[in-house]
JSON list of C-alpha atoms in Angstrom, two decimals:
[
{"chain": "L", "resi": 1330, "resn": "MET", "atom": "CA", "xyz": [97.93, 93.75, 113.84]},
{"chain": "L", "resi": 1331, "resn": "THR", "atom": "CA", "xyz": [100.83, 96.29, 113.82]},
{"chain": "L", "resi": 1332, "resn": "ILE", "atom": "CA", "xyz": [100.45, 99.22, 111.82]},
{"chain": "L", "resi": 1333, "resn": "ARG", "atom": "CA", "xyz": [103.96, 100.76, 111.08]},
{"chain": "L", "resi": 1334, "resn": "THR", "atom": "CA", "xyz": [105.22, 103.78, 109.61]},
{"chain": "L", "resi": 1335, "resn": "LYS", "atom": "CA", "xyz": [108.84, 104.37, 107.29]},
{"chain": "L", "resi": 1336, "resn": "GLU", "atom": "CA", "xyz": [109.90, 106.17, 110.67]},
{"chain": "L", "resi": 1337, "resn": "GLN", "atom": "CA", "xyz": [109.89, 103.00, 112.72]},
{"chain": "L", "resi": 1338, "resn": "HIS", "atom": "CA", "xyz": [113.15, 101.07, 112.85]},
{"chain": "L", "resi": 1339, "resn": "MET", "atom": "CA", "xyz": [112.80, 97.11, 112.26]},
{"chain": "L", "resi": 1340, "resn": "LYS", "atom": "CA", "xyz": [115.21, 94.33, 112.18]},
{"chain": "L", "resi": 1341, "resn": "ILE", "atom": "CA", "xyz": [114.44, 92.09, 109.20]},
{"chain": "L", "resi": 1342, "resn": "VAL", "atom": "CA", "xyz": [115.67, 88.97, 108.44]},
{"chain": "L", "resi": 1343, "resn": "LEU", "atom": "CA", "xyz": [115.93, 88.70, 104.44]},
{"chain": "L", "resi": 1344, "resn": "PHE", "atom": "CA", "xyz": [116.10, 85.16, 103.19]},
{"chain": "L", "resi": 1345, "resn": "GLY", "atom": "CA", "xyz": [117.87, 84.91, 99.44]},
{"chain": "L", "resi": 1346, "resn": "ALA", "atom": "CA", "xyz": [119.62, 88.29, 99.84]},
{"chain": "L", "resi": 1347, "resn": "SER", "atom": "CA", "xyz": [122.09, 87.60, 96.98]},
{"chain": "L", "resi": 1348, "resn": "GLY", "atom": "CA", "xyz": [119.31, 87.19, 94.57]},
{"chain": "L", "resi": 1349, "resn": "ASN", "atom": "CA", "xyz": [117.65, 88.97, 91.46]},
{"chain": "L", "resi": 1350, "resn": "ILE", "atom": "CA", "xyz": [115.09, 90.20, 94.13]},
{"chain": "L", "resi": 1351, "resn": "GLY", "atom": "CA", "xyz": [117.01, 89.61, 97.22]},
{"chain": "L", "resi": 1352, "resn": "ARG", "atom": "CA", "xyz": [119.64, 91.63, 96.80]},
{"chain": "L", "resi": 1353, "resn": "PRO", "atom": "CA", "xyz": [117.62, 95.07, 95.63]},
{"chain": "L", "resi": 1354, "resn": "ALA", "atom": "CA", "xyz": [115.43, 94.38, 98.56]},
{"chain": "L", "resi": 1355, "resn": "THR", "atom": "CA", "xyz": [118.26, 94.09, 101.02]},
{"chain": "L", "resi": 1356, "resn": "GLU", "atom": "CA", "xyz": [119.55, 97.62, 99.79]},
{"chain": "L", "resi": 1357, "resn": "GLU", "atom": "CA", "xyz": [116.29, 99.06, 99.69]},
{"chain": "L", "resi": 1358, "resn": "LEU", "atom": "CA", "xyz": [115.73, 98.04, 103.41]},
{"chain": "L", "resi": 1359, "resn": "LEU", "atom": "CA", "xyz": [119.03, 99.41, 104.58]},
{"chain": "L", "resi": 1360, "resn": "ARG", "atom": "CA", "xyz": [118.52, 102.47, 102.22]},
{"chain": "L", "resi": 1361, "resn": "ARG", "atom": "CA", "xyz": [115.36, 103.08, 105.01]},
{"chain": "L", "resi": 1362, "resn": "GLY", "atom": "CA", "xyz": [117.05, 102.87, 107.76]},
{"chain": "L", "resi": 1363, "resn": "HIS", "atom": "CA", "xyz": [116.40, 99.24, 108.82]},
{"chain": "L", "resi": 1364, "resn": "THR", "atom": "CA", "xyz": [118.76, 96.34, 110.14]},
{"chain": "L", "resi": 1365, "resn": "VAL", "atom": "CA", "xyz": [118.90, 93.64, 107.64]},
{"chain": "L", "resi": 1366, "resn": "THR", "atom": "CA", "xyz": [119.93, 90.13, 108.40]},
{"chain": "L", "resi": 1367, "resn": "ALA", "atom": "CA", "xyz": [120.89, 88.88, 105.12]},
{"chain": "L", "resi": 1368, "resn": "VAL", "atom": "CA", "xyz": [120.22, 85.18, 104.54]},
{"chain": "L", "resi": 1369, "resn": "THR", "atom": "CA", "xyz": [122.73, 83.33, 101.72]},
{"chain": "L", "resi": 1370, "resn": "ARG", "atom": "CA", "xyz": [123.89, 79.96, 100.76]},
{"chain": "L", "resi": 1371, "resn": "ALA", "atom": "CA", "xyz": [127.01, 81.37, 100.48]},
{"chain": "L", "resi": 1372, "resn": "GLY", "atom": "CA", "xyz": [127.14, 83.47, 103.46]},
{"chain": "L", "resi": 1373, "resn": "HIS", "atom": "CA", "xyz": [128.16, 86.45, 101.45]},
{"chain": "L", "resi": 1374, "resn": "VAL", "atom": "CA", "xyz": [126.51, 89.37, 99.11]},
{"chain": "L", "resi": 1375, "resn": "ASP", "atom": "CA", "xyz": [129.02, 90.08, 96.84]},
{"chain": "L", "resi": 1376, "resn": "GLY", "atom": "CA", "xyz": [129.94, 94.25, 97.07]},
{"chain": "L", "resi": 1377, "resn": "LEU", "atom": "CA", "xyz": [127.81, 94.98, 99.37]},
{"chain": "L", "resi": 1378, "resn": "GLU", "atom": "CA", "xyz": [128.50, 96.32, 103.07]},
{"chain": "L", "resi": 1379, "resn": "HIS", "atom": "CA", "xyz": [126.75, 98.19, 105.37]},
{"chain": "L", "resi": 1380, "resn": "LYS", "atom": "CA", "xyz": [126.94, 98.89, 109.33]},
{"chain": "L", "resi": 1381, "resn": "ALA", "atom": "CA", "xyz": [123.35, 97.90, 109.73]},
{"chain": "L", "resi": 1382, "resn": "LEU", "atom": "CA", "xyz": [123.97, 94.41, 107.24]},
{"chain": "L", "resi": 1383, "resn": "THR", "atom": "CA", "xyz": [124.82, 91.26, 108.99]},
{"chain": "L", "resi": 1384, "resn": "VAL", "atom": "CA", "xyz": [125.32, 88.49, 106.43]},
{"chain": "L", "resi": 1385, "resn": "THR", "atom": "CA", "xyz": [125.11, 84.89, 107.39]},
{"chain": "L", "resi": 1386, "resn": "THR", "atom": "CA", "xyz": [124.22, 81.12, 105.79]},
{"chain": "L", "resi": 1387, "resn": "GLY", "atom": "CA", "xyz": [120.98, 79.50, 106.59]},
{"chain": "L", "resi": 1388, "resn": "ASP", "atom": "CA", "xyz": [118.50, 76.84, 105.15]},
{"chain": "L", "resi": 1389, "resn": "VAL", "atom": "CA", "xyz": [115.23, 78.31, 104.46]},
{"chain": "L", "resi": 1390, "resn": "THR", "atom": "CA", "xyz": [113.57, 74.88, 104.05]},
{"chain": "L", "resi": 1391, "resn": "ASP", "atom": "CA", "xyz": [115.16, 74.02, 107.82]},
{"chain": "L", "resi": 1392, "resn": "ALA", "atom": "CA", "xyz": [112.58, 75.17, 110.28]},
{"chain": "L", "resi": 1393, "resn": "ALA", "atom": "CA", "xyz": [114.92, 75.15, 113.44]},
{"chain": "L", "resi": 1394, "resn": "ALA", "atom": "CA", "xyz": [117.24, 77.41, 111.41]},
{"chain": "L", "resi": 1395, "resn": "VAL", "atom": "CA", "xyz": [114.47, 79.53, 110.41]},
{"chain": "L", "resi": 1396, "resn": "ALA", "atom": "CA", "xyz": [113.26, 79.90, 114.04]},
{"chain": "L", "resi": 1397, "resn": "GLY", "atom": "CA", "xyz": [117.27, 80.05, 115.21]},
{"chain": "L", "resi": 1398, "resn": "LEU", "atom": "CA", "xyz": [117.63, 83.22, 112.64]},
{"chain": "L", "resi": 1399, "resn": "ALA", "atom": "CA", "xyz": [114.20, 84.89, 112.91]},
{"chain": "L", "resi": 1400, "resn": "ALA", "atom": "CA", "xyz": [114.57, 85.26, 116.92]},
{"chain": "L", "resi": 1401, "resn": "SER", "atom": "CA", "xyz": [114.31, 88.55, 118.08]},
{"chain": "L", "resi": 1402, "resn": "HIS", "atom": "CA", "xyz": [113.52, 89.89, 114.96]},
{"chain": "L", "resi": 1403, "resn": "ASP", "atom": "CA", "xyz": [110.45, 92.32, 113.86]},
{"chain": "L", "resi": 1404, "resn": "ALA", "atom": "CA", "xyz": [109.94, 90.70, 110.43]},
{"chain": "L", "resi": 1405, "resn": "VAL", "atom": "CA", "xyz": [111.18, 88.03, 108.13]},
{"chain": "L", "resi": 1406, "resn": "LEU", "atom": "CA", "xyz": [111.37, 88.73, 104.30]},
{"chain": "L", "resi": 1407, "resn": "SER", "atom": "CA", "xyz": [111.63, 85.62, 101.94]},
{"chain": "L", "resi": 1408, "resn": "ALA", "atom": "CA", "xyz": [112.96, 86.35, 98.58]},
{"chain": "L", "resi": 1409, "resn": "VAL", "atom": "CA", "xyz": [113.93, 82.84, 97.91]},
{"chain": "L", "resi": 1410, "resn": "GLY", "atom": "CA", "xyz": [113.40, 81.18, 94.46]},
{"chain": "L", "resi": 1411, "resn": "PRO", "atom": "CA", "xyz": [115.17, 78.32, 92.82]},
{"chain": "L", "resi": 1412, "resn": "ARG", "atom": "CA", "xyz": [116.87, 78.62, 89.57]},
{"chain": "L", "resi": 1413, "resn": "ILE", "atom": "CA", "xyz": [114.66, 78.00, 86.86]},
{"chain": "L", "resi": 1414, "resn": "GLY", "atom": "CA", "xyz": [115.67, 74.75, 85.47]},
{"chain": "L", "resi": 1415, "resn": "GLN", "atom": "CA", "xyz": [118.59, 73.90, 88.04]},
{"chain": "L", "resi": 1416, "resn": "GLU", "atom": "CA", "xyz": [116.94, 72.73, 91.28]},
{"chain": "L", "resi": 1417, "resn": "ASN", "atom": "CA", "xyz": [113.66, 70.90, 92.39]},
{"chain": "L", "resi": 1418, "resn": "ASP", "atom": "CA", "xyz": [111.44, 73.79, 92.51]},
{"chain": "L", "resi": 1419, "resn": "ARG", "atom": "CA", "xyz": [108.70, 72.01, 94.90]},
{"chain": "L", "resi": 1420, "resn": "ALA", "atom": "CA", "xyz": [111.46, 71.19, 97.05]},
{"chain": "L", "resi": 1421, "resn": "THR", "atom": "CA", "xyz": [112.77, 74.59, 97.28]},
{"chain": "L", "resi": 1422, "resn": "ILE", "atom": "CA", "xyz": [109.31, 76.68, 97.42]},
{"chain": "L", "resi": 1423, "resn": "VAL", "atom": "CA", "xyz": [107.15, 74.51, 99.11]},
{"chain": "L", "resi": 1424, "resn": "GLY", "atom": "CA", "xyz": [109.81, 73.16, 101.56]},
{"chain": "L", "resi": 1425, "resn": "ALA", "atom": "CA", "xyz": [110.61, 76.89, 102.42]},
{"chain": "L", "resi": 1426, "resn": "ALA", "atom": "CA", "xyz": [106.66, 77.83, 103.05]},
{"chain": "L", "resi": 1427, "resn": "ARG", "atom": "CA", "xyz": [106.54, 74.85, 105.36]},
{"chain": "L", "resi": 1428, "resn": "ALA", "atom": "CA", "xyz": [109.88, 76.00, 107.27]},
{"chain": "L", "resi": 1429, "resn": "LEU", "atom": "CA", "xyz": [108.94, 79.53, 107.28]},
{"chain": "L", "resi": 1430, "resn": "ILE", "atom": "CA", "xyz": [105.58, 78.60, 108.91]},
{"chain": "L", "resi": 1431, "resn": "ASP", "atom": "CA", "xyz": [106.87, 76.16, 111.43]},
{"chain": "L", "resi": 1432, "resn": "GLY", "atom": "CA", "xyz": [109.86, 78.53, 112.12]},
{"chain": "L", "resi": 1433, "resn": "LEU", "atom": "CA", "xyz": [108.16, 81.80, 112.67]},
{"chain": "L", "resi": 1434, "resn": "ARG", "atom": "CA", "xyz": [106.14, 80.14, 115.09]},
{"chain": "L", "resi": 1435, "resn": "ARG", "atom": "CA", "xyz": [108.95, 78.55, 117.21]},
{"chain": "L", "resi": 1436, "resn": "ALA", "atom": "CA", "xyz": [110.63, 82.03, 116.96]},
{"chain": "L", "resi": 1437, "resn": "GLY", "atom": "CA", "xyz": [107.36, 84.15, 118.30]},
{"chain": "L", "resi": 1438, "resn": "VAL", "atom": "CA", "xyz": [107.59, 85.81, 115.10]},
{"chain": "L", "resi": 1439, "resn": "THR", "atom": "CA", "xyz": [104.36, 86.85, 113.32]},
{"chain": "L", "resi": 1440, "resn": "ARG", "atom": "CA", "xyz": [105.46, 88.93, 110.73]},
{"chain": "L", "resi": 1441, "resn": "LEU", "atom": "CA", "xyz": [106.00, 87.25, 107.21]},
{"chain": "L", "resi": 1442, "resn": "VAL", "atom": "CA", "xyz": [106.62, 88.92, 103.86]},
{"chain": "L", "resi": 1443, "resn": "THR", "atom": "CA", "xyz": [107.03, 86.20, 101.05]},
{"chain": "L", "resi": 1444, "resn": "ILE", "atom": "CA", "xyz": [107.55, 86.73, 97.12]},
{"chain": "L", "resi": 1445, "resn": "GLY", "atom": "CA", "xyz": [105.86, 84.56, 94.71]},
{"chain": "L", "resi": 1446, "resn": "GLY", "atom": "CA", "xyz": [105.05, 83.97, 91.29]},
{"chain": "L", "resi": 1447, "resn": "ALA", "atom": "CA", "xyz": [102.43, 85.42, 88.65]},
{"chain": "L", "resi": 1448, "resn": "GLY", "atom": "CA", "xyz": [101.48, 82.23, 87.31]},
{"chain": "L", "resi": 1449, "resn": "SER", "atom": "CA", "xyz": [98.19, 81.73, 89.98]},
{"chain": "L", "resi": 1450, "resn": "LEU", "atom": "CA", "xyz": [97.21, 85.08, 89.20]},
{"chain": "L", "resi": 1451, "resn": "ARG", "atom": "CA", "xyz": [93.73, 85.38, 87.47]},
{"chain": "L", "resi": 1452, "resn": "THR", "atom": "CA", "xyz": [93.26, 86.82, 84.08]},
{"chain": "L", "resi": 1453, "resn": "PRO", "atom": "CA", "xyz": [90.17, 89.06, 83.09]},
{"chain": "L", "resi": 1454, "resn": "THR", "atom": "CA", "xyz": [88.28, 85.67, 82.17]},
{"chain": "L", "resi": 1455, "resn": "GLY", "atom": "CA", "xyz": [89.04, 84.01, 85.58]},
{"chain": "L", "resi": 1456, "resn": "THR", "atom": "CA", "xyz": [91.57, 81.94, 84.41]},
{"chain": "L", "resi": 1457, "resn": "ARG", "atom": "CA", "xyz": [95.00, 81.26, 85.88]},
{"chain": "L", "resi": 1458, "resn": "VAL", "atom": "CA", "xyz": [98.09, 82.55, 84.18]},
{"chain": "L", "resi": 1459, "resn": "MET", "atom": "CA", "xyz": [99.74, 79.43, 84.23]},
{"chain": "L", "resi": 1460, "resn": "ASP", "atom": "CA", "xyz": [96.84, 77.42, 82.48]},
{"chain": "L", "resi": 1461, "resn": "ASP", "atom": "CA", "xyz": [97.29, 79.56, 79.53]},
{"chain": "L", "resi": 1462, "resn": "PRO", "atom": "CA", "xyz": [98.49, 77.18, 76.63]},
{"chain": "L", "resi": 1463, "resn": "ASP", "atom": "CA", "xyz": [101.27, 79.77, 75.88]},
{"chain": "L", "resi": 1464, "resn": "PHE", "atom": "CA", "xyz": [102.52, 79.60, 79.26]},
{"chain": "L", "resi": 1465, "resn": "PRO", "atom": "CA", "xyz": [106.18, 78.61, 79.00]},
{"chain": "L", "resi": 1466, "resn": "ALA", "atom": "CA", "xyz": [107.01, 75.04, 79.97]},
{"chain": "L", "resi": 1467, "resn": "LEU", "atom": "CA", "xyz": [110.11, 75.76, 81.72]},
{"chain": "L", "resi": 1468, "resn": "TRP", "atom": "CA", "xyz": [107.94, 78.04, 84.59]},
{"chain": "L", "resi": 1469, "resn": "LYS", "atom": "CA", "xyz": [105.17, 75.15, 84.93]},
{"chain": "L", "resi": 1470, "resn": "ALA", "atom": "CA", "xyz": [106.62, 73.56, 87.70]},
{"chain": "L", "resi": 1471, "resn": "ASN", "atom": "CA", "xyz": [107.94, 76.58, 89.49]},
{"chain": "L", "resi": 1472, "resn": "ALA", "atom": "CA", "xyz": [104.05, 78.19, 88.95]},
{"chain": "L", "resi": 1473, "resn": "GLU", "atom": "CA", "xyz": [102.74, 74.60, 90.49]},
{"chain": "L", "resi": 1474, "resn": "ALA", "atom": "CA", "xyz": [105.13, 74.61, 93.26]},
{"chain": "L", "resi": 1475, "resn": "GLN", "atom": "CA", "xyz": [104.33, 78.72, 94.16]},
{"chain": "L", "resi": 1476, "resn": "SER", "atom": "CA", "xyz": [100.96, 77.86, 93.70]},
{"chain": "L", "resi": 1477, "resn": "GLU", "atom": "CA", "xyz": [100.95, 75.32, 96.00]},
{"chain": "L", "resi": 1478, "resn": "ALA", "atom": "CA", "xyz": [102.99, 77.45, 98.93]},
{"chain": "L", "resi": 1479, "resn": "LEU", "atom": "CA", "xyz": [100.18, 80.21, 98.46]},
{"chain": "L", "resi": 1480, "resn": "ASP", "atom": "CA", "xyz": [97.57, 77.36, 99.27]},
{"chain": "L", "resi": 1481, "resn": "LEU", "atom": "CA", "xyz": [99.70, 76.47, 102.47]},
{"chain": "L", "resi": 1482, "resn": "TYR", "atom": "CA", "xyz": [100.09, 80.11, 103.40]},
{"chain": "L", "resi": 1483, "resn": "ARG", "atom": "CA", "xyz": [96.02, 80.46, 103.45]},
{"chain": "L", "resi": 1484, "resn": "GLY", "atom": "CA", "xyz": [95.61, 78.14, 105.93]},
{"chain": "L", "resi": 1485, "resn": "VAL", "atom": "CA", "xyz": [97.67, 79.77, 108.41]},
{"chain": "L", "resi": 1486, "resn": "HIS", "atom": "CA", "xyz": [95.91, 82.10, 110.64]},
{"chain": "L", "resi": 1487, "resn": "ASP", "atom": "CA", "xyz": [98.31, 82.76, 113.41]},
{"chain": "L", "resi": 1488, "resn": "LEU", "atom": "CA", "xyz": [101.05, 84.58, 111.27]},
{"chain": "L", "resi": 1489, "resn": "ASP", "atom": "CA", "xyz": [100.65, 88.11, 109.58]},
{"chain": "L", "resi": 1490, "resn": "TRP", "atom": "CA", "xyz": [102.15, 86.82, 106.33]},
{"chain": "L", "resi": 1491, "resn": "THR", "atom": "CA", "xyz": [101.61, 88.75, 102.83]},
{"chain": "L", "resi": 1492, "resn": "TYR", "atom": "CA", "xyz": [102.41, 86.90, 99.72]},
{"chain": "L", "resi": 1493, "resn": "VAL", "atom": "CA", "xyz": [103.48, 89.50, 96.93]},
{"chain": "L", "resi": 1494, "resn": "SER", "atom": "CA", "xyz": [103.37, 88.16, 93.34]},
{"chain": "L", "resi": 1495, "resn": "PRO", "atom": "CA", "xyz": [105.41, 90.43, 90.77]},
{"chain": "L", "resi": 1496, "resn": "ALA", "atom": "CA", "xyz": [104.10, 91.09, 87.21]},
{"chain": "L", "resi": 1497, "resn": "ALA", "atom": "CA", "xyz": [104.24, 88.70, 84.73]},
{"chain": "L", "resi": 1498, "resn": "VAL", "atom": "CA", "xyz": [107.73, 89.85, 83.50]},
{"chain": "L", "resi": 1499, "resn": "ILE", "atom": "CA", "xyz": [109.91, 91.12, 86.16]},
{"chain": "L", "resi": 1500, "resn": "ALA", "atom": "CA", "xyz": [113.37, 91.89, 85.13]},
{"chain": "L", "resi": 1501, "resn": "ALA", "atom": "CA", "xyz": [116.30, 94.34, 85.50]},
{"chain": "L", "resi": 1502, "resn": "GLY", "atom": "CA", "xyz": [115.37, 97.66, 85.08]},
{"chain": "L", "resi": 1503, "resn": "GLU", "atom": "CA", "xyz": [114.94, 101.37, 86.38]},
{"chain": "L", "resi": 1504, "resn": "ARG", "atom": "CA", "xyz": [114.08, 102.29, 89.81]},
{"chain": "L", "resi": 1505, "resn": "THR", "atom": "CA", "xyz": [111.20, 104.70, 89.55]},
{"chain": "L", "resi": 1506, "resn": "GLY", "atom": "CA", "xyz": [109.58, 104.16, 93.02]},
{"chain": "L", "resi": 1507, "resn": "ALA", "atom": "CA", "xyz": [105.74, 103.62, 91.10]},
{"chain": "L", "resi": 1508, "resn": "TYR", "atom": "CA", "xyz": [103.54, 100.80, 90.97]},
{"chain": "L", "resi": 1509, "resn": "ARG", "atom": "CA", "xyz": [100.27, 99.65, 91.20]},
{"chain": "L", "resi": 1510, "resn": "SER", "atom": "CA", "xyz": [99.32, 97.02, 93.90]},
{"chain": "L", "resi": 1511, "resn": "ALA", "atom": "CA", "xyz": [95.92, 94.57, 93.08]},
{"chain": "L", "resi": 1512, "resn": "GLY", "atom": "CA", "xyz": [94.84, 90.93, 94.76]},
{"chain": "L", "resi": 1513, "resn": "ASP", "atom": "CA", "xyz": [94.64, 87.87, 92.81]},
{"chain": "L", "resi": 1514, "resn": "THR", "atom": "CA", "xyz": [94.35, 89.58, 89.41]},
{"chain": "L", "resi": 1515, "resn": "LEU", "atom": "CA", "xyz": [97.11, 90.09, 86.88]},
{"chain": "L", "resi": 1516, "resn": "LEU", "atom": "CA", "xyz": [97.75, 93.92, 86.25]},
{"chain": "L", "resi": 1517, "resn": "THR", "atom": "CA", "xyz": [98.50, 95.05, 82.56]},
{"chain": "L", "resi": 1518, "resn": "ASP", "atom": "CA", "xyz": [99.07, 98.45, 81.49]},
{"chain": "L", "resi": 1519, "resn": "ASP", "atom": "CA", "xyz": [96.73, 99.74, 78.77]},
{"chain": "L", "resi": 1520, "resn": "ASP", "atom": "CA", "xyz": [98.62, 97.93, 75.88]},
{"chain": "L", "resi": 1521, "resn": "GLY", "atom": "CA", "xyz": [98.36, 94.44, 77.66]},
{"chain": "L", "resi": 1522, "resn": "ASN", "atom": "CA", "xyz": [101.78, 93.97, 79.17]},
{"chain": "L", "resi": 1523, "resn": "SER", "atom": "CA", "xyz": [102.46, 93.13, 82.77]},
{"chain": "L", "resi": 1524, "resn": "ARG", "atom": "CA", "xyz": [105.99, 94.00, 84.09]},
{"chain": "L", "resi": 1525, "resn": "ILE", "atom": "CA", "xyz": [107.64, 95.23, 86.96]},
{"chain": "L", "resi": 1526, "resn": "SER", "atom": "CA", "xyz": [111.42, 96.01, 87.73]},
{"chain": "L", "resi": 1527, "resn": "TYR", "atom": "CA", "xyz": [113.46, 94.00, 90.27]},
{"chain": "L", "resi": 1528, "resn": "ALA", "atom": "CA", "xyz": [114.07, 97.30, 92.21]},
{"chain": "L", "resi": 1529, "resn": "ASP", "atom": "CA", "xyz": [110.54, 98.76, 91.94]},
{"chain": "L", "resi": 1530, "resn": "TYR", "atom": "CA", "xyz": [109.40, 95.45, 93.12]},
{"chain": "L", "resi": 1531, "resn": "ALA", "atom": "CA", "xyz": [111.78, 95.51, 96.32]},
{"chain": "L", "resi": 1532, "resn": "ILE", "atom": "CA", "xyz": [110.12, 98.72, 96.92]},
{"chain": "L", "resi": 1533, "resn": "ALA", "atom": "CA", "xyz": [106.84, 97.35, 96.74]},
{"chain": "L", "resi": 1534, "resn": "LEU", "atom": "CA", "xyz": [108.28, 94.63, 99.22]},
{"chain": "L", "resi": 1535, "resn": "ALA", "atom": "CA", "xyz": [109.70, 97.04, 101.62]},
{"chain": "L", "resi": 1536, "resn": "ASP", "atom": "CA", "xyz": [106.59, 99.19, 101.67]},
{"chain": "L", "resi": 1537, "resn": "THR", "atom": "CA", "xyz": [104.67, 96.07, 102.69]},
{"chain": "L", "resi": 1538, "resn": "ILE", "atom": "CA", "xyz": [106.99, 95.18, 105.51]},
{"chain": "L", "resi": 1539, "resn": "GLU", "atom": "CA", "xyz": [106.76, 98.68, 106.49]},
{"chain": "L", "resi": 1540, "resn": "SER", "atom": "CA", "xyz": [103.20, 99.45, 106.50]},
{"chain": "L", "resi": 1541, "resn": "GLY", "atom": "CA", "xyz": [102.00, 96.40, 108.21]},
{"chain": "L", "resi": 1542, "resn": "THR", "atom": "CA", "xyz": [99.08, 95.94, 105.88]},
{"chain": "L", "resi": 1543, "resn": "ALA", "atom": "CA", "xyz": [97.49, 93.25, 103.56]},
{"chain": "L", "resi": 1544, "resn": "ILE", "atom": "CA", "xyz": [97.93, 90.63, 106.22]},
{"chain": "L", "resi": 1545, "resn": "ARG", "atom": "CA", "xyz": [96.53, 86.88, 105.32]},
{"chain": "L", "resi": 1546, "resn": "ARG", "atom": "CA", "xyz": [96.44, 88.19, 101.72]},
{"chain": "L", "resi": 1547, "resn": "ARG", "atom": "CA", "xyz": [97.69, 87.76, 98.44]},
{"chain": "L", "resi": 1548, "resn": "ILE", "atom": "CA", "xyz": [98.38, 90.90, 96.58]},
{"chain": "L", "resi": 1549, "resn": "THR", "atom": "CA", "xyz": [100.47, 91.79, 93.20]},
{"chain": "L", "resi": 1550, "resn": "VAL", "atom": "CA", "xyz": [102.22, 94.59, 92.04]},
{"chain": "L", "resi": 1551, "resn": "ALA", "atom": "CA", "xyz": [102.96, 95.91, 88.57]},
{"chain": "L", "resi": 1552, "resn": "TYR", "atom": "CA", "xyz": [103.34, 98.89, 86.57]}
]
């Protein structure tokens, strides 16, 4: 395992760079001086240009494509997730996990940070968030697919993966630079709320890549 510092320049492939999480993550990595290969389905990130940014097309569910894009890079960040209610959650999420594992092995790149869901986090009573009767039905398929992907990663011992679950609510908001982290238990504030902004989640993702910590573990971040 390599422990990195913020002063060390990295070459990072970022899948899903145009999404609600991927775009702020791309901006955060560029802000810190890293070189980013941003991968999107359309091959562009609207309104984002930088001398250290390359934007290209790619399919994160295709192991050969992942291997080709990851080659010669230091790390991969996957911020890919289907549009809720519009796509096959399992095909995208589990398919991406399988392809990322296979593709990184082919490319000889060991460091992977991937976004995950909050549904498989544990509540203080020990039950999963997604098993609550009030868990939104619209999100159930996504949560189940994220849980299956996490199980796949937990069986991988030759890659330095980290699965980063957000708070129960993640949305647009201020970039404060402040967040807390934990393991498999949902984080809440004193009022019982669990939330984080896309911008601060992106900070947590960048911190995780740079530090080289939380290897082969799931972590969660929230205010």
